[in-house]
Coordinates of C-alpha atoms in Angstrom, one line a residue:
Chain A
M1 CA -10.2 21.2 -11.2
V2 CA -7.8 18.4 -10.5
N3 CA -4.2 19.1 -9.9
L4 CA -1.8 16.7 -11.7
N5 CA 0.3 16.5 -8.6
T6 CA -2.6 15.4 -6.4
V7 CA -3.1 12.5 -8.8
L8 CA 0.6 11.6 -8.7
L9 CA 0.7 11.8 -4.9
I10 CA -2.3 9.6 -4.4
S11 CA -1.2 7.1 -6.9
S12 CA 2.3 6.9 -5.5
I13 CA 0.8 6.3 -2.0
L14 CA -1.5 3.7 -3.4
F15 CA 1.5 2.0 -5.0
A16 CA 3.4 2.2 -1.7
I17 CA 0.5 0.5 0.1
G18 CA 0.6 -2.2 -2.5
I19 CA 4.3 -2.8 -2.1
A20 CA 3.9 -2.8 1.7
G21 CA 1.1 -5.4 1.3
V22 CA 3.3 -7.7 -0.9
L23 CA 6.2 -7.4 1.5
V24 CA 4.4 -7.6 4.8
R25 CA 1.6 -10.1 4.4
R26 CA 1.8 -13.9 4.6
N27 CA -1.4 -14.7 2.8
A28 CA -1.0 -15.3 -0.9
L29 CA -4.5 -14.0 -1.6
V30 CA -3.7 -10.7 0.0
I31 CA -0.4 -10.5 -1.9
L32 CA -2.3 -11.0 -5.2
M33 CA -4.7 -8.2 -4.2
S34 CA -1.8 -5.9 -3.4
I35 CA -0.4 -6.6 -6.9
E36 CA -3.8 -5.5 -8.3
L37 CA -3.6 -2.4 -6.2
M38 CA -0.2 -1.5 -7.7
L39 CA -1.6 -2.0 -11.3
N40 CA -4.5 0.3 -10.4
A41 CA -2.0 3.0 -9.2
A42 CA -0.3 2.7 -12.6
N43 CA -3.7 3.0 -14.3
L44 CA -4.4 6.2 -12.4
N45 CA -1.2 7.7 -13.6
F46 CA -1.9 6.7 -17.2
I47 CA -5.3 8.4 -17.1
A48 CA -4.0 11.5 -15.4
F49 CA -1.2 11.9 -18.0
A50 CA -3.7 11.2 -20.8
R51 CA -5.8 14.0 -19.5
H52 CA -2.7 16.2 -19.0
S53 CA -1.3 15.7 -22.5
G54 CA -4.7 15.7 -24.2
S55 CA -4.5 12.4 -25.9
V56 CA -6.6 9.3 -25.4
S57 CA -3.6 6.9 -25.8
G58 CA -3.2 6.7 -22.0
Q59 CA -6.8 5.7 -21.5
A60 CA -6.5 3.1 -24.2
F61 CA -3.4 1.7 -22.6
A62 CA -5.1 1.7 -19.2
L63 CA -7.8 -0.5 -20.7
L64 CA -5.1 -2.9 -21.9
V65 CA -3.5 -2.9 -18.4
M66 CA -7.0 -3.8 -17.0
G67 CA -7.3 -6.8 -19.3
F68 CA -3.8 -7.9 -18.4
A69 CA -4.6 -7.6 -14.7
A70 CA -7.7 -9.8 -15.2
A71 CA -5.5 -12.5 -16.9
E72 CA -2.9 -12.3 -14.2
V73 CA -5.4 -12.7 -11.4
A74 CA -7.0 -15.7 -13.1
V75 CA -3.6 -17.5 -13.3
G76 CA -2.6 -16.3 -9.8
L77 CA -5.7 -17.6 -8.2
A78 CA -5.4 -20.9 -10.1
L79 CA -1.9 -21.2 -8.7
V80 CA -3.2 -20.5 -5.2
V81 CA -5.8 -23.2 -5.6
A82 CA -3.3 -25.7 -7.0
L83 CA -0.9 -24.9 -4.1
Y84 CA -3.7 -25.4 -1.6
R85 CA -4.4 -28.8 -3.1
K86 CA -0.8 -29.9 -3.1
R87 CA 0.7 -28.4 0.0
D88 CA -2.5 -27.6 2.0
T89 CA -1.4 -24.0 2.7
V90 CA -1.7 -20.6 1.2
Q91 CA 0.8 -19.0 3.5
V92 CA 3.9 -17.9 1.5
D93 CA 6.4 -18.6 4.3
D94 CA 5.3 -22.3 4.4
I95 CA 6.3 -22.7 0.7
N96 CA 10.0 -23.2 0.8
L97 CA 10.6 -26.0 -1.8
L98 CA 13.5 -24.1 -3.3
K99 CA 15.1 -23.2 0.0
G100 CA 18.6 -24.8 0.3
Chain B
M1 CA -25.5 24.9 0.2
E2 CA -24.8 25.4 -3.5
H3 CA -21.4 26.7 -2.7
Q4 CA -20.6 23.6 -0.5
L5 CA -21.8 21.3 -3.3
E6 CA -19.5 23.2 -5.7
T7 CA -16.6 22.7 -3.4
I8 CA -17.3 19.0 -3.1
G9 CA -17.6 18.7 -6.8
R10 CA -14.3 20.4 -7.3
N11 CA -12.5 18.1 -4.8
M12 CA -14.2 14.9 -6.0
F13 CA -11.0 13.4 -7.0
A14 CA -9.2 14.0 -3.7
I15 CA -12.2 12.7 -1.8
F16 CA -12.3 9.5 -3.8
G17 CA -8.5 9.2 -3.7
V18 CA -8.3 9.4 0.1
M19 CA -11.2 6.9 0.4
A20 CA -9.3 4.5 -1.9
L21 CA -6.2 4.9 0.3
C22 CA -8.3 4.1 3.4
G23 CA -9.7 1.0 1.7
A24 CA -6.3 -0.1 0.6
A25 CA -4.8 0.3 4.1
F26 CA -7.8 -1.6 5.5
M27 CA -7.1 -4.4 3.0
V28 CA -3.4 -4.7 4.0
A29 CA -4.0 -4.4 7.7
S30 CA -7.1 -6.6 8.3
K31 CA -6.6 -10.1 9.7
S32 CA -9.5 -11.8 8.1
A33 CA -9.2 -12.6 4.3
V34 CA -12.9 -11.7 3.7
H35 CA -12.4 -8.3 5.3
S36 CA -9.3 -7.9 3.0
V37 CA -11.5 -8.6 0.0
L38 CA -14.1 -6.1 1.1
G39 CA -11.4 -3.5 1.6
F40 CA -10.1 -4.3 -1.9
L41 CA -13.6 -3.9 -3.3
F42 CA -14.0 -0.5 -1.6
A43 CA -10.7 0.6 -2.9
M44 CA -11.5 -0.5 -6.4
L45 CA -14.9 1.3 -6.4
C46 CA -13.2 4.5 -5.1
V47 CA -10.5 4.2 -7.9
A48 CA -13.4 3.9 -10.3
G49 CA -14.7 7.2 -8.8
C50 CA -11.3 8.7 -9.4
F51 CA -11.4 7.6 -13.0
L52 CA -14.9 9.2 -13.4
S53 CA -13.7 12.5 -11.9
L54 CA -10.8 12.5 -14.4
D55 CA -13.3 12.4 -17.3
A56 CA -12.5 8.8 -18.1
E57 CA -16.1 7.6 -18.0
F58 CA -15.6 4.4 -20.1
L59 CA -12.7 3.3 -17.9
G60 CA -14.6 4.0 -14.7
M61 CA -17.4 1.8 -15.8
A62 CA -15.0 -0.9 -17.1
Q63 CA -13.2 -0.7 -13.7
I64 CA -16.5 -1.3 -11.8
L65 CA -17.4 -4.2 -14.2
V66 CA -14.0 -5.9 -14.2
Y67 CA -12.9 -5.4 -10.6
A68 CA -16.1 -5.2 -8.6
G69 CA -17.9 -7.6 -10.8
G70 CA -15.3 -10.0 -11.8
I71 CA -12.1 -10.1 -9.8
V72 CA -13.6 -9.5 -6.4
V73 CA -16.0 -12.4 -7.0
L74 CA -13.1 -14.6 -8.1
F75 CA -11.2 -13.7 -4.9
L76 CA -14.3 -14.4 -2.8
F77 CA -14.7 -17.8 -4.4
V78 CA -11.1 -18.7 -3.7
V79 CA -11.4 -17.5 -0.1
M80 CA -14.4 -19.8 0.1
L81 CA -12.5 -22.8 -1.4
V82 CA -9.4 -22.3 0.7
E83 CA -10.0 -22.9 4.4
L84 CA -8.2 -20.0 6.0
S85 CA -9.3 -20.5 9.6
K86 CA -6.4 -22.9 10.3
F87 CA -3.8 -20.2 9.6
K88 CA -5.2 -17.9 12.2
E89 CA -2.8 -18.8 14.9
K90 CA 0.3 -18.5 12.8
G91 CA 0.1 -14.7 12.6
V92 CA -0.9 -12.3 9.9
F93 CA 2.3 -10.5 9.1
Q94 CA 5.7 -11.8 7.9
L95 CA 8.6 -12.1 10.3
Q96 CA 10.5 -9.3 8.5
T97 CA 7.6 -6.9 8.9
R98 CA 9.6 -4.3 10.8
S99 CA 12.4 -4.1 8.2
A100 CA 9.9 -4.2 5.4
V101 CA 7.9 -1.2 6.8
I102 CA 11.2 0.6 7.4
A103 CA 12.2 0.0 3.8
V104 CA 8.9 1.2 2.5
I105 CA 9.1 4.4 4.6
V106 CA 12.7 5.1 3.5
G107 CA 11.6 4.5 -0.1
G108 CA 8.7 6.9 0.3
V109 CA 10.9 9.6 1.9
A110 CA 13.4 9.2 -0.9
F111 CA 10.7 9.5 -3.5
L112 CA 9.3 12.6 -1.9
A113 CA 12.8 14.1 -1.6
A114 CA 13.6 13.4 -5.3
F115 CA 10.3 14.7 -6.6
R116 CA 9.8 17.5 -4.0
N117 CA 10.2 20.3 -6.5
L118 CA 7.9 18.6 -9.0
L119 CA 5.2 17.9 -6.5
F120 CA 5.2 21.0 -4.3
G121 CA 7.2 23.4 -6.4
T122 CA 6.1 26.4 -8.3
A123 CA 4.7 24.4 -11.1
S124 CA 2.3 22.4 -8.9
P125 CA -0.5 25.0 -8.7
E126 CA -1.0 24.6 -12.4
A127 CA -4.3 22.8 -12.8
L128 CA -4.8 19.7 -14.9
V129 CA -6.3 21.4 -18.0
L130 CA -8.2 19.6 -20.6
R131 CA -7.3 20.3 -24.2
P132 CA -10.3 21.6 -26.1
E133 CA -10.1 19.0 -28.8
L134 CA -10.1 16.3 -26.2
A135 CA -12.8 18.0 -24.1
Q136 CA -15.2 17.7 -26.9
G137 CA -14.4 14.1 -27.3
L138 CA -14.7 13.4 -23.6
A139 CA -17.8 15.4 -22.9
V140 CA -20.3 12.5 -23.1
A141 CA -19.8 8.9 -22.1
Q142 CA -20.6 7.6 -25.5
Q143 CA -18.1 10.0 -27.0
N144 CA -15.5 9.0 -24.4
A145 CA -16.0 5.4 -25.4
Q146 CA -15.6 6.5 -29.1
A147 CA -12.4 8.3 -28.3
V148 CA -10.9 5.4 -26.4
S149 CA -11.9 2.9 -29.1
R150 CA -10.3 5.1 -31.7
G151 CA -7.0 5.1 -29.7
L152 CA -7.3 1.4 -29.1
F153 CA -7.9 0.4 -32.6
S154 CA -5.5 2.7 -34.3
D155 CA -2.4 3.2 -32.1
F156 CA -2.8 0.1 -29.9
L157 CA -4.1 -2.5 -32.4
L158 CA -1.2 -4.9 -32.0
P159 CA -1.1 -4.8 -28.2
F160 CA -4.9 -5.3 -28.2
E161 CA -4.5 -8.5 -30.3
I162 CA -1.7 -9.7 -28.2
L163 CA -3.8 -9.1 -25.1
S164 CA -6.5 -11.3 -26.6
V165 CA -4.0 -14.1 -27.0
I166 CA -2.8 -13.5 -23.5
L167 CA -6.3 -13.8 -22.2
L168 CA -6.8 -17.1 -24.1
V169 CA -3.5 -18.5 -22.7
A170 CA -4.6 -17.4 -19.2
L171 CA -7.9 -19.1 -19.6
V172 CA -6.4 -22.4 -20.6
G173 CA -3.6 -22.0 -18.1
A174 CA -6.0 -21.4 -15.2
V175 CA -8.0 -24.4 -16.1
V176 CA -4.9 -26.6 -16.4
L177 CA -3.5 -25.4 -13.1
A178 CA -6.6 -25.6 -11.1
K179 CA -8.0 -28.9 -12.3
T180 CA -7.8 -32.0 -10.1
E181 CA -5.2 -34.7 -10.7
R182 CA -7.6 -37.4 -12.0
V183 CA -8.9 -36.4 -15.4

């Protein structure tokens, strides 16, 4: 039997690892993957609460989040490829066009 | 032997969860981008296992198809297109890594302090029970898919349609962004 708090703890740690990846890494690809990781942690919470409350709405919404994540990663990777063509880099600290 | 199998079955979620955390940590920490993608793949498969152990069979399978089948391949293609070897010497982590790690740790401690009672208090031993009316619907994979589709097409019809428009926009946008300058 699964404890709700186990799910919450694991998903919060997963989310924290995702935030750490976004903050710490330079590679834009790894940052995108970390964002996917955070969306997955949210999905885990959705499913756990769906099971806890006895309704399938949470599972349906997790499916929507999954589709949203797919759209987001498609656009994000297209941005990375366009950036590589224009600026010849995917390191986020080389991209400082807006820096004063 | 049977007893051990029973214990493993009962703790399936925790096993998959810890494995997902290990995969995620490997993803963030590894130097090579391909290794990062492999760690990401492992984490996604373990999250799919978590979904399965929470009786969300349809979502577990969708997770495997969408992430392991689609997104990871997309990432691998971009890793192939983008030559990463020239960034090796510039270092993996940001300059502010130390302060970022400290901020994350402080945030985690604050989270645990705020939700300490909720997570480890008296209410926590209460198991995650399945309502009988849902348990019937979630018993078989086909029925789980039926239950999810009922929720999707009754309560979430408008978000579902909006998501399809978003997917179309993302498709067109990705093509426009990634195409070469000369048309």
